[in-house]
Amino acid sequence: MLHVDFRSLILPIGIVRMVEVVLTCICFALAASAGIPNEAKSHWAWSMFCWCFCCFTTLLIIILEFTNLNTKVPISWEDFTMAFAMLATLMMVTIAIIYPTFFACSSCSRQIGASAVSWLCFGLYAAEVWLVHKRPGETSGFLTTIPGLLKILETFVTCIIFMSLSPIEYRKSPGTEWCVAVYSLCFIFSLLIIFLTIAKLSSIFPFSFDNVVISFNILAVAMYATAVVIWPLYAFDNNSRPTDCKRCPWDNLVVVTFMTVINFLVYIGDMAYSVKIPA
């Protein structure tokens, strides 16, 4: 029999989530009504996806907790809600910066409105991260720890890299193709670790899951170390910034370079924590 929990709607975290659904829906509607831009379509598509994804996932969490079905799903609910809240926070702050940079102007009221509301969404999701972490009566999961949050950050930064990659640019040399392989492999394995943790499947391994994570982090640091050197070396070889470049594809090469360095540092921090904790 289905039991509903009205208390889940009046708790601070429930109220925050309901406001998130409304505001992300408003952002999506404002951006959609402004039309599809002629330039930077990948950034527009990313923004639309983030608003849509956050809106529907937040609504799903509200429904599952309201109907108490969250206790029936075979996953770590706290890990799932923490992972989503952290991911949504990163998505919103990225959109709040990227969307106005590419699409806002002095006469673009809808784009300005979507950008401003995105900052409100960022604040709400950041508050949700804190509320989930401080929720009483629950056992902390892996994704509520610093290594878990770093795993989420790693996958998110890689998404930004993928959004900025152009097949025309990275297929010019084997060096840049290797870097894309590094981004892809590390992204897949980080995502797999998150999935196994949320689905409580880490115990199926006949060996220590912690050792698997440590081995992956060491390998990821080594692979990203090569990408940090190789990507700018090949991407900018005989490829200076065009004089007429205004938010042109060349700028995306800089974004990929910067995000590669960021992810390299994140993986170093993740490796340091993963090695230190078992000890």
Coordinates of C-alpha atoms in Angstrom, one line a residue:
M1 CA 0.0 0.0 0.0
L2 CA 1.2 3.5 -0.9
H3 CA 1.9 5.8 2.0
V4 CA 2.3 9.6 1.4
D5 CA 4.5 11.7 3.6
F6 CA 3.3 15.4 3.6
R7 CA 6.1 16.2 6.0
S8 CA 8.6 15.8 3.2
L9 CA 7.1 18.8 1.5
I10 CA 7.2 21.2 4.4
L11 CA 10.7 20.4 5.6
P12 CA 13.3 23.0 4.6
I13 CA 14.9 20.6 2.0
G14 CA 11.4 19.9 0.6
I15 CA 10.6 23.6 0.2
V16 CA 14.0 24.2 -1.4
R17 CA 13.4 21.4 -3.9
M18 CA 10.0 22.7 -4.9
V19 CA 11.4 26.2 -5.6
E20 CA 14.2 24.6 -7.6
V21 CA 11.6 22.9 -9.9
V22 CA 9.8 26.1 -10.5
L23 CA 12.9 28.2 -11.1
T24 CA 14.6 25.7 -13.4
C25 CA 11.4 25.4 -15.4
I26 CA 11.3 29.2 -15.7
C27 CA 14.9 29.3 -17.0
F28 CA 14.1 26.6 -19.6
A29 CA 11.0 28.5 -20.7
L30 CA 12.8 31.8 -21.0
A31 CA 15.7 30.4 -23.0
A32 CA 13.4 28.3 -25.2
S33 CA 11.1 31.3 -26.0
A34 CA 14.2 33.3 -27.0
G35 CA 14.8 30.8 -29.8
I36 CA 17.8 28.8 -31.0
P37 CA 20.9 30.9 -31.5
N38 CA 22.9 30.9 -34.7
E39 CA 26.3 30.5 -32.9
A40 CA 27.6 28.5 -29.9
K41 CA 24.8 26.0 -30.3
S42 CA 26.6 23.4 -28.2
H43 CA 26.7 25.8 -25.2
W44 CA 23.0 26.6 -25.8
A45 CA 22.1 22.9 -25.9
W46 CA 24.2 22.2 -22.8
S47 CA 22.3 25.0 -20.9
M48 CA 18.9 23.7 -22.0
F49 CA 19.8 20.1 -21.1
C50 CA 21.0 21.2 -17.6
W51 CA 17.8 23.1 -16.8
C52 CA 15.6 20.3 -18.1
F53 CA 17.7 17.5 -16.3
C54 CA 17.7 19.4 -13.0
C55 CA 14.0 20.2 -13.2
F56 CA 12.8 16.7 -13.9
T57 CA 15.3 14.9 -11.5
T58 CA 14.4 17.2 -8.7
L59 CA 10.7 16.6 -9.3
L60 CA 11.3 12.9 -9.4
I61 CA 13.1 13.1 -6.0
I62 CA 10.2 15.1 -4.5
I63 CA 7.7 12.5 -5.8
L64 CA 9.7 9.5 -4.5
E65 CA 10.1 11.0 -1.0
F66 CA 6.5 12.1 -0.9
T67 CA 5.3 8.6 -1.7
N68 CA 8.0 6.9 0.4
L69 CA 9.1 5.0 -2.7
N70 CA 12.6 6.1 -2.1
T71 CA 12.8 3.4 0.6
K72 CA 12.0 0.8 -2.0
V73 CA 14.6 1.6 -4.6
P74 CA 17.7 -0.6 -4.5
I75 CA 20.2 2.3 -4.3
S76 CA 21.9 4.4 -1.6
W77 CA 19.3 7.2 -1.5
E78 CA 21.6 9.6 0.4
D79 CA 24.4 9.0 -2.1
F80 CA 22.1 9.6 -5.0
T81 CA 20.5 12.8 -3.6
M82 CA 24.0 14.1 -2.6
A83 CA 25.4 13.3 -6.0
F84 CA 22.6 14.9 -7.8
A85 CA 22.6 18.0 -5.6
M86 CA 26.3 18.5 -6.1
L87 CA 26.0 17.9 -9.9
A88 CA 23.1 20.3 -10.1
T89 CA 25.1 23.0 -8.2
L90 CA 28.0 22.7 -10.6
M91 CA 25.6 22.8 -13.6
M92 CA 23.8 25.9 -12.4
V93 CA 27.0 27.9 -11.7
T94 CA 28.4 26.9 -15.1
I95 CA 25.2 28.0 -16.9
A96 CA 25.0 31.2 -14.9
I97 CA 28.4 32.1 -16.3
I98 CA 28.3 30.5 -19.8
Y99 CA 24.8 31.5 -20.9
P100 CA 25.0 35.3 -20.4
T101 CA 28.5 35.3 -21.8
F102 CA 27.4 33.9 -25.1
F103 CA 23.7 34.9 -25.4
A104 CA 22.9 37.9 -23.2
C105 CA 22.9 41.5 -24.5
S106 CA 21.5 44.8 -23.4
S107 CA 18.2 44.3 -25.3
C108 CA 17.9 40.5 -24.6
S109 CA 15.5 40.6 -21.6
R110 CA 14.7 36.8 -21.7
Q111 CA 18.3 35.8 -21.8
I112 CA 19.1 38.2 -18.9
G113 CA 16.2 36.8 -17.0
A114 CA 17.3 33.2 -17.5
S115 CA 20.8 34.1 -16.4
A116 CA 19.7 35.9 -13.3
V117 CA 17.3 33.0 -12.3
S118 CA 20.2 30.5 -12.9
W119 CA 22.1 32.2 -10.1
L120 CA 19.2 31.8 -7.8
C121 CA 19.1 28.1 -8.8
F122 CA 22.8 27.8 -8.0
G123 CA 22.2 29.2 -4.5
L124 CA 19.3 26.8 -3.9
Y125 CA 21.2 23.7 -5.1
A126 CA 24.2 24.7 -3.0
A127 CA 21.8 25.0 0.0
E128 CA 20.4 21.5 -0.8
V129 CA 23.9 20.1 -0.7
W130 CA 24.4 21.4 2.8
L131 CA 20.9 20.2 3.9
V132 CA 21.5 16.7 2.5
H133 CA 24.9 16.5 4.2
K134 CA 23.4 17.7 7.5
R135 CA 20.2 15.7 7.4
P136 CA 19.9 13.9 10.8
G137 CA 19.3 10.2 11.3
E138 CA 21.1 9.0 8.2
T139 CA 24.4 7.2 7.7
S140 CA 26.9 9.1 5.5
G141 CA 27.6 7.5 2.2
F142 CA 30.7 7.6 0.0
L143 CA 29.5 10.5 -2.2
T144 CA 29.0 12.7 0.9
T145 CA 32.7 12.5 1.6
I146 CA 35.4 14.6 0.0
P147 CA 36.6 11.8 -2.3
G148 CA 33.0 11.2 -3.4
L149 CA 32.4 14.9 -4.1
L150 CA 35.7 14.9 -6.1
K151 CA 34.5 12.1 -8.2
I152 CA 31.4 14.1 -9.1
L153 CA 33.6 17.1 -9.9
E154 CA 35.8 15.0 -12.1
T155 CA 32.9 13.8 -14.3
F156 CA 31.4 17.3 -14.4
V157 CA 34.6 19.0 -15.6
T158 CA 35.0 16.3 -18.3
C159 CA 31.5 17.2 -19.5
I160 CA 32.6 20.8 -19.9
I161 CA 35.6 19.5 -21.9
F162 CA 33.4 17.3 -24.1
M163 CA 31.1 20.3 -24.7
S164 CA 34.1 22.4 -25.9
L165 CA 35.7 19.8 -28.1
S166 CA 35.4 20.0 -31.9
P167 CA 36.1 16.9 -34.0
I168 CA 37.6 19.1 -36.6
E169 CA 40.2 20.4 -34.1
Y170 CA 41.1 17.2 -32.2
R171 CA 41.3 15.0 -35.3
K172 CA 44.2 17.0 -36.7
S173 CA 46.9 15.1 -34.8
P174 CA 47.4 11.8 -32.9
G175 CA 48.4 13.8 -29.9
T176 CA 45.0 15.5 -29.5
E177 CA 43.3 12.2 -30.2
W178 CA 45.2 10.7 -27.4
C179 CA 44.0 13.5 -25.1
V180 CA 40.4 12.8 -26.1
A181 CA 40.9 9.1 -25.3
V182 CA 42.3 10.1 -21.8
Y183 CA 39.2 12.3 -21.2
S184 CA 36.8 9.6 -22.3
L185 CA 38.4 6.7 -20.4
C186 CA 38.7 8.6 -17.1
F187 CA 35.2 9.9 -17.5
I188 CA 33.8 6.4 -18.0
F189 CA 35.6 4.9 -15.1
S190 CA 34.7 7.8 -12.7
L191 CA 31.1 7.4 -13.8
L192 CA 31.3 3.7 -13.2
I193 CA 32.6 4.2 -9.7
I194 CA 29.8 6.6 -8.9
F195 CA 27.2 4.2 -10.3
L196 CA 28.6 1.2 -8.4
T197 CA 28.5 3.2 -5.2
I198 CA 25.0 4.5 -5.6
A199 CA 23.7 1.0 -6.7
K200 CA 25.5 -0.6 -3.7
L201 CA 27.3 -3.0 -6.1
S202 CA 30.9 -2.3 -4.8
S203 CA 30.7 -5.5 -2.7
I204 CA 30.4 -7.7 -5.8
F205 CA 34.1 -7.5 -6.5
P206 CA 36.2 -10.5 -5.3
F207 CA 38.8 -8.0 -4.3
S208 CA 38.9 -4.7 -2.4
F209 CA 36.9 -2.0 -4.1
D210 CA 39.0 0.7 -2.3
N211 CA 42.2 -0.7 -4.0
V212 CA 40.4 -0.5 -7.4
V213 CA 39.6 3.1 -6.8
I214 CA 43.2 3.9 -5.6
S215 CA 44.6 2.1 -8.7
F216 CA 42.3 4.0 -11.0
N217 CA 43.1 7.4 -9.4
I218 CA 46.9 6.8 -9.8
L219 CA 46.4 5.8 -13.4
A220 CA 44.1 8.8 -14.1
V221 CA 46.7 11.2 -12.7
A222 CA 49.4 9.7 -14.9
M223 CA 47.1 9.9 -18.0
Y224 CA 46.0 13.5 -17.3
A225 CA 49.7 14.5 -16.7
T226 CA 50.3 13.5 -20.4
A227 CA 47.2 15.4 -21.5
V228 CA 48.2 18.6 -19.7
V229 CA 51.4 18.6 -21.7
I230 CA 50.2 17.1 -25.0
W231 CA 46.9 19.0 -25.6
P232 CA 48.3 22.6 -25.7
L233 CA 51.4 21.4 -27.5
Y234 CA 49.4 20.0 -30.4
A235 CA 46.3 22.1 -30.3
F236 CA 48.1 25.4 -30.5
D237 CA 50.9 24.3 -32.8
N238 CA 50.9 26.7 -35.8
N239 CA 47.4 27.8 -34.6
S240 CA 47.5 31.3 -33.2
R241 CA 44.3 33.1 -32.3
P242 CA 42.6 34.6 -35.4
T243 CA 42.5 38.4 -35.4
D244 CA 38.8 38.4 -36.1
C245 CA 38.0 35.8 -33.4
K246 CA 35.0 36.7 -31.3
R247 CA 33.9 33.6 -29.4
C248 CA 35.3 31.5 -32.2
P249 CA 36.2 27.8 -32.0
W250 CA 39.8 28.8 -31.1
D251 CA 38.5 29.9 -27.7
N252 CA 37.2 26.4 -27.1
L253 CA 40.7 25.1 -27.3
V254 CA 41.6 27.4 -24.4
V255 CA 38.7 26.1 -22.4
V256 CA 39.8 22.5 -23.0
T257 CA 43.3 23.4 -21.9
F258 CA 42.1 25.1 -18.7
M259 CA 39.7 22.4 -17.8
T260 CA 42.4 19.7 -18.4
V261 CA 44.6 21.4 -15.8
I262 CA 41.7 21.7 -13.4
N263 CA 40.8 18.0 -13.7
F264 CA 44.4 17.1 -13.4
L265 CA 44.5 18.9 -10.0
V266 CA 41.2 17.3 -8.9
Y267 CA 42.5 13.8 -9.7
I268 CA 45.7 14.5 -7.8
G269 CA 43.5 15.6 -4.8
D270 CA 41.3 12.5 -5.2
M271 CA 44.4 10.2 -5.4
A272 CA 45.9 11.8 -2.2
Y273 CA 42.6 11.3 -0.3
S274 CA 42.1 7.7 -1.6
V275 CA 45.6 6.7 -0.6
K276 CA 45.4 8.5 2.8
I277 CA 42.0 7.2 4.0
P278 CA 42.7 3.4 4.0
A279 CA 45.9 4.2 5.9

